[in-house]
PDB file of C-alpha atoms in Angstrom:
ATOM      1  CA  MET V   1    -159.929  11.026  42.778  1.00  0.00           C
ATOM      2  CA  ARG V   2    -159.929  14.704  41.256  1.00  0.00           C
ATOM      3  CA  ARG V   3    -161.771  17.441  42.385  1.00  0.00           C
ATOM      4  CA  ARG V   4    -162.723  20.928  41.095  1.00  0.00           C
ATOM      5  CA  TYR V   5    -161.426  23.376  43.271  1.00  0.00           C
ATOM      6  CA  MET V   6    -162.673  27.447  42.696  1.00  0.00           C
ATOM      7  CA  PHE V   7    -159.968  29.958  43.321  1.00  0.00           C
ATOM      8  CA  ASP V   8    -161.580  33.427  44.303  1.00  0.00           C
ATOM      9  CA  ILE V   9    -159.291  36.729  44.430  1.00  0.00           C
ATOM     10  CA  TYR V  10    -160.117  39.483  46.857  1.00  0.00           C
ATOM     11  CA  ALA V  11    -157.495  42.346  46.082  1.00  0.00           C
ATOM     12  CA  ALA V  12    -157.393  45.854  45.298  1.00  0.00           C
ATOM     13  CA  GLY V  13    -161.442  46.092  46.491  1.00  0.00           C
ATOM     14  CA  VAL V  14    -162.550  43.744  43.814  1.00  0.00           C
ATOM     15  CA  VAL V  15    -163.733  40.246  43.812  1.00  0.00           C
ATOM     16  CA  SER V  16    -163.147  37.885  41.129  1.00  0.00           C
ATOM     17  CA  ARG V  17    -164.916  35.038  41.631  1.00  0.00           C
ATOM     18  CA  ASP V  18    -163.463  31.943  39.625  1.00  0.00           C
ATOM     19  CA  LYS V  19    -166.229  30.351  37.121  1.00  0.00           C
ATOM     20  CA  VAL V  20    -163.855  27.871  35.411  1.00  0.00           C
ATOM     21  CA  GLY V  21    -161.777  26.177  38.838  1.00  0.00           C
ATOM     22  CA  ARG V  22    -158.920  23.942  38.636  1.00  0.00           C
ATOM     23  CA  MET V  23    -158.702  20.380  38.732  1.00  0.00           C
ATOM     24  CA  CYS V  24    -156.708  18.672  41.686  1.00  0.00           C
ATOM     25  CA  SER V  25    -156.445  15.584  43.525  1.00  0.00           C
ATOM     26  CA  SER V  26    -156.541  16.812  46.954  1.00  0.00           C
ATOM     27  CA  ASP V  27    -156.832  19.959  49.220  1.00  0.00           C
ATOM     28  CA  GLY V  28    -153.412  20.216  49.819  1.00  0.00           C
ATOM     29  CA  LEU V  29    -152.509  20.270  46.113  1.00  0.00           C
ATOM     30  CA  ALA V  30    -154.986  22.962  45.731  1.00  0.00           C
ATOM     31  CA  VAL V  31    -154.133  24.959  48.527  1.00  0.00           C
ATOM     32  CA  ALA V  32    -150.213  24.834  47.551  1.00  0.00           C
ATOM     33  CA  TYR V  33    -151.599  26.167  43.679  1.00  0.00           C
ATOM     34  CA  GLY V  34    -153.659  28.995  45.640  1.00  0.00           C
ATOM     35  CA  GLN V  35    -150.896  29.952  47.745  1.00  0.00           C
ATOM     36  CA  ARG V  36    -148.658  30.342  44.125  1.00  0.00           C
ATOM     37  CA  ILE V  37    -151.336  32.516  42.897  1.00  0.00           C
ATOM     38  CA  VAL V  38    -151.223  34.853  45.979  1.00  0.00           C
ATOM     39  CA  ASP V  39    -147.846  35.058  46.272  1.00  0.00           C
ATOM     40  CA  GLU V  40    -147.803  36.187  42.694  1.00  0.00           C
ATOM     41  CA  LEU V  41    -150.034  38.592  42.616  1.00  0.00           C
ATOM     42  CA  SER V  42    -148.626  40.230  45.719  1.00  0.00           C
ATOM     43  CA  ARG V  43    -145.532  41.268  43.880  1.00  0.00           C
ATOM     44  CA  ASN V  44    -147.799  43.944  42.012  1.00  0.00           C
ATOM     45  CA  ASP V  45    -147.793  46.627  44.900  1.00  0.00           C
ATOM     46  CA  ASP V  46    -151.609  47.188  43.595  1.00  0.00           C
ATOM     47  CA  TYR V  47    -152.296  43.928  44.924  1.00  0.00           C
ATOM     48  CA  ARG V  48    -150.217  43.130  47.986  1.00  0.00           C
ATOM     49  CA  ASP V  49    -153.435  42.710  50.016  1.00  0.00           C
ATOM     50  CA  ALA V  50    -154.511  40.017  47.964  1.00  0.00           C
ATOM     51  CA  ILE V  51    -156.497  37.142  49.602  1.00  0.00           C
ATOM     52  CA  ILE V  52    -157.701  33.692  48.007  1.00  0.00           C
ATOM     53  CA  ASP V  53    -160.346  31.346  48.921  1.00  0.00           C
ATOM     54  CA  VAL V  54    -159.770  27.840  47.862  1.00  0.00           C
ATOM     55  CA  SER V  55    -163.315  26.176  47.754  1.00  0.00           C
ATOM     56  CA  THR V  56    -164.460  23.084  46.365  1.00  0.00           C
ATOM     57  CA  SER V  57    -167.035  23.395  43.621  1.00  0.00           C
ATOM     58  CA  SER V  58    -169.754  22.599  45.903  1.00  0.00           C
ATOM     59  CA  GLY V  59    -168.810  25.677  47.929  1.00  0.00           C
ATOM     60  CA  ARG V  60    -166.857  23.880  50.938  1.00  0.00           C
ATOM     61  CA  LEU V  61    -164.339  26.450  52.034  1.00  0.00           C
ATOM     62  CA  VAL V  62    -160.720  24.894  52.226  1.00  0.00           C
ATOM     63  CA  ALA V  63    -158.603  27.956  52.941  1.00  0.00           C
ATOM     64  CA  ARG V  64    -158.060  31.293  53.074  1.00  0.00           C
ATOM     65  CA  LEU V  65    -154.775  32.694  51.860  1.00  0.00           C
ATOM     66  CA  ILE V  66    -152.485  35.717  51.856  1.00  0.00           C
ATOM     67  CA  SER V  67    -149.004  36.403  50.460  1.00  0.00           C
ATOM     68  CA  HIS V  68    -145.841  35.011  52.705  1.00  0.00           C
ATOM     69  CA  GLU V  69    -144.765  38.678  52.248  1.00  0.00           C
ATOM     70  CA  ALA V  70    -147.701  40.189  53.501  1.00  0.00           C
ATOM     71  CA  LEU V  71    -146.929  42.344  56.882  1.00  0.00           C
ATOM     72  CA  LEU V  72    -149.666  41.001  59.118  1.00  0.00           C
ATOM     73  CA  LEU V  73    -149.303  43.982  61.838  1.00  0.00           C
ATOM     74  CA  ASP V  74    -149.066  47.853  60.333  1.00  0.00           C
ATOM     75  CA  ASP V  75    -145.815  48.350  62.606  1.00  0.00           C
ATOM     76  CA  PRO V  76    -143.898  45.344  63.747  1.00  0.00           C
ATOM     77  CA  GLN V  77    -141.953  47.434  65.851  1.00  0.00           C
ATOM     78  CA  GLN V  78    -145.217  47.528  68.093  1.00  0.00           C
ATOM     79  CA  PRO V  79    -146.135  44.631  69.763  1.00  0.00           C
ATOM     80  CA  ALA V  80    -149.888  43.365  68.997  1.00  0.00           C
ATOM     81  CA  PRO V  81    -152.337  44.620  71.989  1.00  0.00           C
ATOM     82  CA  GLN V  82    -153.504  42.243  74.443  1.00  0.00           C
ATOM     83  CA  LEU V  83    -156.817  41.873  75.433  1.00  0.00           C
ATOM     84  CA  PRO V  84    -157.651  40.074  78.529  1.00  0.00           C
ATOM     85  CA  LEU V  85    -159.729  36.944  78.196  1.00  0.00           C
ATOM     86  CA  HIS V  86    -162.008  37.303  81.313  1.00  0.00           C
TER      87      HIS V  86
END
């Protein structure tokens, strides 16, 4: 069964809401499509911080995606701060 998925893009301080969507046969295929979009967008320096929310047409969030190339830490040489759990 194919369902419509929406791909909202957050980049460069702007939110672009998907009003059309794309038909996919599974959540996994929709996520793979969204990952291709965000990876392509992030090749442009202006959109390096792009995030894509993949959701069903009914509004269920399936995934929030960032580029495979995105830096997760500001300075990869510095370890992430450790916070006590208690």
